mmCIF file of C-alpha atoms and ligand atoms in Angstrom:
data_model
loop_
_atom_site.group_PDB
_atom_site.id
_atom_site.type_symbol
_atom_site.label_atom_id
_atom_site.label_comp_id
_atom_site.label_asym_id
_atom_site.label_seq_id
_atom_site.Cartn_x
_atom_site.Cartn_y
_atom_site.Cartn_z
ATOM 1 C CA UNK A 1 -0.038 0.264 0.274
ATOM 2 C CA UNK A 2 1.518 2.744 -0.379
ATOM 3 C CA UNK A 3 1.324 5.081 2.234
ATOM 4 C CA UNK A 4 0.842 8.691 0.372
ATOM 5 C CA UNK A 5 4.092 10.361 2.223
ATOM 6 C CA UNK A 6 7.124 9.621 0.190
ATOM 7 C CA UNK A 7 9.252 12.345 0.192
ATOM 8 C CA UNK A 8 8.534 13.703 3.960
ATOM 9 C CA UNK A 9 11.423 14.107 6.506
ATOM 10 C CA UNK A 10 10.649 12.303 10.140
ATOM 11 C CA UNK A 11 12.967 12.845 13.151
ATOM 12 C CA UNK A 12 12.676 9.056 14.766
ATOM 13 C CA UNK A 13 13.774 9.039 18.606
ATOM 14 C CA UNK A 14 15.661 6.119 19.873
ATOM 15 C CA UNK A 15 15.613 4.674 16.291
ATOM 16 C CA UNK A 16 18.381 2.296 16.163
ATOM 17 C CA UNK A 17 16.816 0.275 18.252
ATOM 18 C CA UNK A 18 13.813 -1.438 19.260
ATOM 19 C CA UNK A 19 10.690 0.110 18.410
ATOM 20 C CA UNK A 20 12.179 2.966 17.239
ATOM 21 C CA UNK A 21 13.882 1.511 14.960
ATOM 22 C CA UNK A 22 10.823 -0.936 13.122
ATOM 23 C CA UNK A 23 9.564 2.037 13.116
ATOM 24 C CA UNK A 24 11.975 4.398 10.919
ATOM 25 C CA UNK A 25 12.241 1.574 8.472
ATOM 26 C CA UNK A 26 8.613 2.001 8.638
ATOM 27 C CA UNK A 27 8.569 4.951 7.152
ATOM 28 C CA UNK A 28 11.545 4.901 5.008
ATOM 29 C CA UNK A 29 9.990 2.167 3.301
ATOM 30 C CA UNK A 30 7.204 4.785 2.762
ATOM 31 C CA UNK A 31 9.848 6.931 0.817
ATOM 32 C CA UNK A 32 9.444 9.264 3.643
ATOM 33 C CA UNK A 33 13.348 10.371 4.672
ATOM 34 C CA UNK A 34 14.691 9.978 8.788
ATOM 35 C CA UNK A 35 16.560 12.022 10.387
ATOM 36 C CA UNK A 36 17.449 8.860 12.804
ATOM 37 C CA UNK A 37 17.856 9.716 16.826
ATOM 38 C CA UNK A 38 20.243 7.596 19.596
ATOM 39 C CA UNK A 39 22.965 8.289 21.941
ATOM 40 C CA UNK A 40 25.536 5.373 21.437
ATOM 41 C CA UNK A 41 26.765 6.410 17.537
ATOM 42 C CA UNK A 42 28.203 2.763 16.307
ATOM 43 C CA UNK A 43 24.974 0.428 16.570
ATOM 44 C CA UNK A 44 22.724 4.407 15.048
ATOM 45 C CA UNK A 45 26.010 5.069 11.985
ATOM 46 C CA UNK A 46 25.579 1.477 11.817
ATOM 47 C CA UNK A 47 21.408 1.405 11.802
ATOM 48 C CA UNK A 48 21.660 4.975 9.679
ATOM 49 C CA UNK A 49 23.833 3.291 6.751
ATOM 50 C CA UNK A 50 21.093 0.130 7.038
ATOM 51 C CA UNK A 51 18.123 1.063 6.440
ATOM 52 C CA UNK A 52 19.512 4.175 3.838
ATOM 53 C CA UNK A 53 20.800 1.026 1.449
ATOM 54 C CA UNK A 54 17.859 -1.073 1.639
ATOM 55 C CA UNK A 55 15.480 2.173 0.917
ATOM 56 C CA UNK A 56 17.100 4.259 -0.734
ATOM 57 C CA UNK A 57 15.460 7.172 1.395
ATOM 58 C CA UNK A 58 18.237 9.746 2.963
ATOM 59 C CA UNK A 59 18.950 8.560 7.140
ATOM 60 C CA UNK A 60 20.002 11.850 8.474
ATOM 61 C CA UNK A 61 22.168 9.894 12.030
ATOM 62 C CA UNK A 62 22.280 12.282 14.952
ATOM 63 C CA UNK A 63 24.207 10.879 18.120
ATOM 64 C CA UNK A 64 21.903 13.074 20.669
ATOM 65 C CA UNK A 65 19.816 12.084 24.270
ATOM 66 C CA UNK A 66 16.817 13.254 24.192
ATOM 67 C CA UNK A 67 16.203 14.004 27.104
ATOM 68 C CA UNK A 68 18.323 17.036 27.860
ATOM 69 C CA UNK A 69 17.763 20.091 26.285
ATOM 70 C CA UNK A 70 20.442 20.240 23.799
ATOM 71 C CA UNK A 71 20.575 17.043 22.786
ATOM 72 C CA UNK A 72 16.588 18.042 21.470
ATOM 73 C CA UNK A 73 18.684 21.530 19.278
ATOM 74 C CA UNK A 74 21.009 19.074 18.302
ATOM 75 C CA UNK A 75 17.795 16.339 16.912
ATOM 76 C CA UNK A 76 15.600 19.883 15.742
ATOM 77 C CA UNK A 77 18.643 21.491 14.184
ATOM 78 C CA UNK A 78 19.313 18.709 11.067
ATOM 79 C CA UNK A 79 15.445 18.852 10.513
ATOM 80 C CA UNK A 80 14.361 21.852 10.051
ATOM 81 C CA UNK A 81 11.672 21.282 8.521
ATOM 82 C CA UNK A 82 10.012 17.993 10.511
ATOM 83 C CA UNK A 83 6.597 16.971 8.991
ATOM 84 C CA UNK A 84 6.527 13.544 10.939
ATOM 85 C CA UNK A 85 7.884 13.288 14.491
ATOM 86 C CA UNK A 86 8.232 10.104 16.457
ATOM 87 C CA UNK A 87 8.836 10.366 19.993
ATOM 88 C CA UNK A 88 10.527 7.297 22.337
ATOM 89 C CA UNK A 89 12.774 7.142 24.716
ATOM 90 C CA UNK A 90 14.201 4.364 27.092
ATOM 91 C CA UNK A 91 11.813 3.770 29.990
ATOM 92 C CA UNK A 92 11.909 4.189 33.398
ATOM 93 C CA UNK A 93 14.168 0.936 35.428
ATOM 94 C CA UNK A 94 11.172 -1.180 37.392
ATOM 95 C CA UNK A 95 10.815 -1.573 39.997
ATOM 96 C CA UNK A 96 8.135 -0.640 43.958
ATOM 97 C CA UNK A 97 6.627 1.991 45.116
ATOM 98 C CA UNK A 98 8.559 2.610 47.611
ATOM 99 C CA UNK A 99 12.168 2.567 45.508
ATOM 100 C CA UNK A 100 11.377 6.123 43.935
ATOM 101 C CA UNK A 101 12.063 8.976 45.170
ATOM 102 C CA UNK A 102 12.126 13.107 44.053
ATOM 103 C CA UNK A 103 15.362 11.760 41.317
ATOM 104 C CA UNK A 104 14.028 8.876 39.641
ATOM 105 C CA UNK A 105 10.275 10.660 40.170
ATOM 106 C CA UNK A 106 12.272 13.470 37.884
ATOM 107 C CA UNK A 107 14.637 11.337 35.576
ATOM 108 C CA UNK A 108 10.923 9.947 34.705
ATOM 109 C CA UNK A 109 9.108 12.934 34.036
ATOM 110 C CA UNK A 110 11.538 14.293 31.907
ATOM 111 C CA UNK A 111 12.780 11.329 29.558
ATOM 112 C CA UNK A 112 8.236 10.417 29.739
ATOM 113 C CA UNK A 113 6.308 13.282 29.880
ATOM 114 C CA UNK A 114 8.612 16.527 29.589
ATOM 115 C CA UNK A 115 10.469 15.565 25.997
ATOM 116 C CA UNK A 116 8.089 14.959 23.753
ATOM 117 C CA UNK A 117 6.021 17.383 25.161
ATOM 118 C CA UNK A 118 8.897 19.111 24.098
ATOM 119 C CA UNK A 119 9.417 17.572 20.859
ATOM 120 C CA UNK A 120 5.779 17.717 20.163
ATOM 121 C CA UNK A 121 5.818 21.971 21.342
ATOM 122 C CA UNK A 122 8.642 22.558 18.711
ATOM 123 C CA UNK A 123 7.586 20.903 15.965
ATOM 124 C CA UNK A 124 3.657 22.231 16.303
ATOM 125 C CA UNK A 125 4.241 25.376 15.082
ATOM 126 C CA UNK A 126 5.964 24.978 11.489
ATOM 127 C CA UNK A 127 3.119 21.675 11.269
ATOM 128 C CA UNK A 128 0.231 24.303 11.868
ATOM 129 C CA UNK A 129 1.461 26.781 9.418
ATOM 130 C CA UNK A 130 2.016 23.546 6.306
ATOM 131 C CA UNK A 131 -1.650 22.908 7.121
ATOM 132 C CA UNK A 132 -0.076 18.923 7.717
ATOM 133 C CA UNK A 133 1.499 16.939 10.469
ATOM 134 C CA UNK A 134 1.813 13.656 12.388
ATOM 135 C CA UNK A 135 2.757 13.073 15.099
ATOM 136 C CA UNK A 136 3.567 8.864 17.235
ATOM 137 C CA UNK A 137 4.441 8.859 20.716
ATOM 138 C CA UNK A 138 6.257 5.774 21.368
ATOM 139 C CA UNK A 139 4.193 4.855 25.337
ATOM 140 C CA UNK A 140 2.923 1.404 26.757
ATOM 141 C CA UNK A 141 0.686 -0.906 28.020
ATOM 142 C CA UNK A 142 1.314 0.369 31.208
ATOM 143 C CA UNK A 143 -0.674 3.579 30.994
ATOM 144 C CA UNK A 144 -3.795 1.310 30.444
ATOM 145 C CA UNK A 145 -3.739 -1.350 32.805
ATOM 146 C CA UNK A 146 -1.706 -0.739 35.583
ATOM 147 C CA UNK A 147 1.892 -3.337 35.697
ATOM 148 C CA UNK A 148 2.369 -2.329 38.720
ATOM 149 C CA UNK A 149 7.019 -3.282 38.610
ATOM 150 C CA UNK A 150 6.345 -0.251 36.299
ATOM 151 C CA UNK A 151 5.006 2.489 37.500
ATOM 152 C CA UNK A 152 6.989 5.434 37.110
ATOM 153 C CA UNK A 153 6.590 4.472 33.424
ATOM 154 C CA UNK A 154 2.936 4.031 33.428
ATOM 155 C CA UNK A 155 2.804 7.625 36.084
ATOM 156 C CA UNK A 156 4.843 9.788 33.446
ATOM 157 C CA UNK A 157 3.472 8.381 30.244
ATOM 158 C CA UNK A 158 0.370 9.252 31.491
ATOM 159 C CA UNK A 159 0.667 12.531 31.997
ATOM 160 C CA UNK A 160 2.186 12.995 28.743
ATOM 161 C CA UNK A 161 -1.434 11.121 27.337
ATOM 162 C CA UNK A 162 -3.451 13.880 28.775
ATOM 163 C CA UNK A 163 -1.261 16.534 27.163
ATOM 164 C CA UNK A 164 -2.353 14.269 24.074
ATOM 165 C CA UNK A 165 -5.734 14.145 24.769
ATOM 166 C CA UNK A 166 -6.710 17.404 25.080
ATOM 167 C CA UNK A 167 -4.126 19.041 22.267
ATOM 168 C CA UNK A 168 -4.121 16.938 19.569
ATOM 169 C CA UNK A 169 -7.509 18.378 19.528
ATOM 170 C CA UNK A 170 -7.056 21.581 19.182
ATOM 171 C CA UNK A 171 -4.836 20.713 16.611
ATOM 172 C CA UNK A 172 -6.385 18.608 13.484
ATOM 173 C CA UNK A 173 -8.180 21.620 11.923
ATOM 174 C CA UNK A 174 -5.086 22.645 10.798
ATOM 175 C CA UNK A 175 -3.942 19.043 9.389
ATOM 176 C CA UNK A 176 -1.628 17.710 11.948
ATOM 177 C CA UNK A 177 -2.054 15.001 14.287
ATOM 178 C CA UNK A 178 -1.572 13.281 18.015
ATOM 179 C CA UNK A 179 -1.938 9.920 18.775
ATOM 180 C CA UNK A 180 0.233 7.634 21.009
ATOM 181 C CA UNK A 181 0.657 4.202 20.663
ATOM 182 C CA UNK A 182 0.740 1.667 23.574
ATOM 183 C CA UNK A 183 3.131 -1.679 23.177
ATOM 184 C CA UNK A 184 2.496 -3.892 25.074
ATOM 185 C CA UNK A 185 5.578 -6.745 24.868
ATOM 186 C CA UNK A 186 7.628 -6.352 21.748
ATOM 187 C CA UNK A 187 10.983 -8.228 20.896
ATOM 188 C CA UNK A 188 13.483 -6.352 21.624
ATOM 189 C CA UNK A 189 16.358 -5.900 24.128
ATOM 190 C CA UNK A 190 13.555 -4.520 26.881
ATOM 191 C CA UNK A 191 11.580 -6.941 26.981
ATOM 192 C CA UNK A 192 14.493 -9.817 26.984
ATOM 193 C CA UNK A 193 16.339 -7.804 30.074
ATOM 194 C CA UNK A 194 12.179 -7.639 31.735
ATOM 195 C CA UNK A 195 12.200 -11.974 30.755
ATOM 196 C CA UNK A 196 16.009 -11.844 32.322
ATOM 197 C CA UNK A 197 14.332 -10.135 35.179
ATOM 198 C CA UNK A 198 11.421 -12.000 35.760
ATOM 199 C CA UNK A 199 13.679 -15.447 35.742
ATOM 200 C CA UNK A 200 15.736 -13.921 38.299
ATOM 201 C CA UNK A 201 13.006 -13.144 40.580
ATOM 202 C CA UNK A 202 11.351 -15.900 39.975
ATOM 203 C CA UNK A 203 13.768 -18.354 39.537
ATOM 204 C CA UNK A 204 12.968 -20.306 36.378
ATOM 205 C CA UNK A 205 15.316 -19.876 33.414
ATOM 206 C CA UNK A 206 15.269 -17.090 30.928
ATOM 207 C CA UNK A 207 13.501 -19.607 28.629
ATOM 208 C CA UNK A 208 10.473 -20.318 31.046
ATOM 209 C CA UNK A 209 10.180 -17.510 31.626
ATOM 210 C CA UNK A 210 9.441 -16.732 27.889
ATOM 211 C CA UNK A 211 7.525 -19.538 27.793
ATOM 212 C CA UNK A 212 5.276 -18.423 31.166
ATOM 213 C CA UNK A 213 4.974 -15.273 29.006
ATOM 214 C CA UNK A 214 4.090 -16.991 25.565
ATOM 215 C CA UNK A 215 1.355 -18.973 27.488
ATOM 216 C CA UNK A 216 -0.244 -15.586 28.792
ATOM 217 C CA UNK A 217 -1.389 -14.014 26.306
ATOM 218 C CA UNK A 218 -4.039 -14.607 23.688
ATOM 219 C CA UNK A 219 -2.313 -14.547 20.595
ATOM 220 C CA UNK A 220 0.452 -16.567 22.148
ATOM 221 C CA UNK A 221 3.821 -14.567 21.227
ATOM 222 C CA UNK A 222 5.326 -11.108 22.404
ATOM 223 C CA UNK A 223 4.901 -9.157 18.672
ATOM 224 C CA UNK A 224 7.576 -7.531 16.245
ATOM 225 C CA UNK A 225 8.999 -4.157 15.851
ATOM 226 C CA UNK A 226 7.707 -4.918 12.118
ATOM 227 C CA UNK A 227 4.516 -5.269 12.544
ATOM 228 C CA UNK A 228 5.168 -2.211 15.484
ATOM 229 C CA UNK A 229 6.197 0.016 13.287
ATOM 230 C CA UNK A 230 3.378 -0.938 10.276
ATOM 231 C CA UNK A 231 0.758 0.197 12.735
ATOM 232 C CA UNK A 232 3.461 3.702 13.344
ATOM 233 C CA UNK A 233 3.706 4.249 9.554
ATOM 234 C CA UNK A 234 0.380 3.644 8.307
ATOM 235 C CA UNK A 235 -0.550 6.135 11.686
ATOM 236 C CA UNK A 236 1.466 8.462 9.781
ATOM 237 C CA UNK A 237 -0.036 8.123 6.179
ATOM 238 C CA UNK A 238 -2.315 10.298 4.544
ATOM 239 C CA UNK A 239 -5.009 7.876 5.166
ATOM 240 C CA UNK A 240 -4.592 8.802 9.512
ATOM 241 C CA UNK A 241 -5.963 12.384 8.899
ATOM 242 C CA UNK A 242 -9.877 11.577 11.264
ATOM 243 C CA UNK A 243 -7.106 10.069 14.158
ATOM 244 C CA UNK A 244 -6.932 12.046 15.979
ATOM 245 C CA UNK A 245 -5.976 11.399 19.720
ATOM 246 C CA UNK A 246 -5.783 7.881 20.188
ATOM 247 C CA UNK A 247 -4.106 5.372 22.067
ATOM 248 C CA UNK A 248 -3.555 2.293 20.246
ATOM 249 C CA UNK A 249 -2.544 -0.726 21.929
ATOM 250 C CA UNK A 250 -1.035 -2.920 20.597
ATOM 251 C CA UNK A 251 -0.119 -5.427 22.777
ATOM 252 C CA UNK A 252 -1.804 -9.742 21.384
ATOM 253 C CA UNK A 253 -5.110 -8.968 23.290
ATOM 254 C CA UNK A 254 -2.853 -9.090 26.257
ATOM 255 C CA UNK A 255 -5.227 -6.489 28.459
ATOM 256 C CA UNK A 256 -9.036 -8.050 28.684
ATOM 257 C CA UNK A 257 -11.293 -5.679 28.105
ATOM 258 C CA UNK A 258 -14.141 -4.790 25.286
ATOM 259 C CA UNK A 259 -12.960 -1.336 25.079
HETATM 260 P P1 NAP B 1 15.049 -0.343 22.794
HETATM 261 O O1 NAP B 1 15.329 -2.363 22.306
HETATM 262 O O2 NAP B 1 16.098 -0.887 24.119
HETATM 263 O O3 NAP B 1 15.631 0.523 21.961
HETATM 264 C C1 NAP B 1 15.028 1.669 22.594
HETATM 265 C C2 NAP B 1 16.414 2.925 22.111
HETATM 266 O O4 NAP B 1 16.079 4.037 21.990
HETATM 267 C C3 NAP B 1 17.559 2.284 21.697
HETATM 268 O O5 NAP B 1 17.775 3.284 19.824
HETATM 269 C C4 NAP B 1 17.976 3.514 21.869
HETATM 270 O O6 NAP B 1 20.078 3.387 21.851
HETATM 271 C C5 NAP B 1 17.584 4.475 22.489
HETATM 272 N N1 NAP B 1 17.328 5.452 23.674
HETATM 273 C C6 NAP B 1 16.907 5.032 25.024
HETATM 274 N N2 NAP B 1 17.167 6.154 25.801
HETATM 275 C C7 NAP B 1 17.416 7.459 25.083
HETATM 276 C C8 NAP B 1 17.728 8.555 25.223
HETATM 277 N N3 NAP B 1 17.590 9.297 26.434
HETATM 278 N N4 NAP B 1 17.964 9.385 23.888
HETATM 279 C C9 NAP B 1 18.006 9.051 23.084
HETATM 280 N N5 NAP B 1 17.699 7.817 22.438
HETATM 281 C C10 NAP B 1 17.825 7.161 23.649
HETATM 282 O O7 NAP B 1 13.225 -0.098 23.776
HETATM 283 P P2 NAP B 1 11.920 -0.729 22.936
HETATM 284 O O8 NAP B 1 12.474 -1.826 24.069
HETATM 285 O O9 NAP B 1 12.191 -0.773 21.538
HETATM 286 O O10 NAP B 1 11.533 0.701 23.811
HETATM 287 C C11 NAP B 1 11.084 1.695 22.990
HETATM 288 C C12 NAP B 1 9.925 2.599 24.033
HETATM 289 O O11 NAP B 1 9.300 1.475 24.173
HETATM 290 C C13 NAP B 1 10.582 2.498 26.001
HETATM 291 O O12 NAP B 1 10.812 3.646 26.235
HETATM 292 C C14 NAP B 1 9.827 1.019 25.213
HETATM 293 O O13 NAP B 1 10.117 1.385 27.926
HETATM 294 C C15 NAP B 1 8.413 1.323 25.687
HETATM 295 N N6 NAP B 1 8.656 0.032 25.884
HETATM 296 C C16 NAP B 1 8.457 -0.926 25.374
HETATM 297 C C17 NAP B 1 8.224 -2.453 25.041
HETATM 298 C C18 NAP B 1 8.388 -3.208 24.140
HETATM 299 O O14 NAP B 1 7.913 -3.978 24.621
HETATM 300 N N7 NAP B 1 9.318 -3.410 23.729
HETATM 301 C C19 NAP B 1 6.517 -2.078 25.981
HETATM 302 C C20 NAP B 1 6.329 -1.442 26.625
HETATM 303 C C21 NAP B 1 6.433 0.177 26.748
HETATM 304 P P3 NAP B 1 20.768 3.865 23.294
HETATM 305 O O15 NAP B 1 20.629 2.884 24.227
HETATM 306 O O16 NAP B 1 22.316 3.652 21.987
HETATM 307 O O17 NAP B 1 19.824 5.311 23.056
#
């Protein structure tokens, strides 16, 4: 399917691996030039080269910590015109409520709430002026149903979700959409470390932890970064202009709810 976005430019944050990489790949496949961000230079350069060679689009790597003002400035400088913004960064560490003090809360809120809000605020005026824009925030299923060990993640991302709910409805008439994608469990290095923690906690092998997680999911498996990226690219497509302020869960049906 031609997504109707060939020739547009996207910033993809946290894009050298995992869900960000999957999103960058599917946008590139649709003919979108990518400004690709992550902190670690070597894997970022490798990812940029691979994506560019595979899909024949420009991919500009920007090695920067997107949670810092300097990192965001570097990223925005590399993309004077931003048609598409995919917000993403690493998630906060797991734990329990008693582990989290001022420092941990500030870090989670900065990374998973304020960083995407700052980038949205920076790109919206240009998108509004050009009367077209697509913003997708990678959040988490923990916004919709609590995962107690990921309380920092769920809480900070819920703040972003509240901002998006109101703002998306203020900008939709300019041809700009903002939506959130909520991953459940997808095959990435983040899930690998969560499985390792689970195995340690329960005194079982990582394979056993995986089997238990697969068995608990109606789809019987984890999602792929390709599936995730395709959903992201569709939300960024010419055909998604009427999808506004939504929270789309990609979890194999794991959250047991009618709506
Ligand atoms: P991942 O495989 O670990 O990839 C994270 C990517 O983001 C990497 O490219 C990483 O590269 C980059 N990154 C991390 N922190 C960054 C920062 N401060 N600035 C710029 N780039 C940064 O993680 P993932 O599984 O794709 O997860 C992506 C997001 O979705 C996370 O917030 C995660 O919590 C959330 N999520 C994932 C799942 C899942 O099933 N995978 C489920 C729910 C929520 P560098 O480390 O080199 O910067």
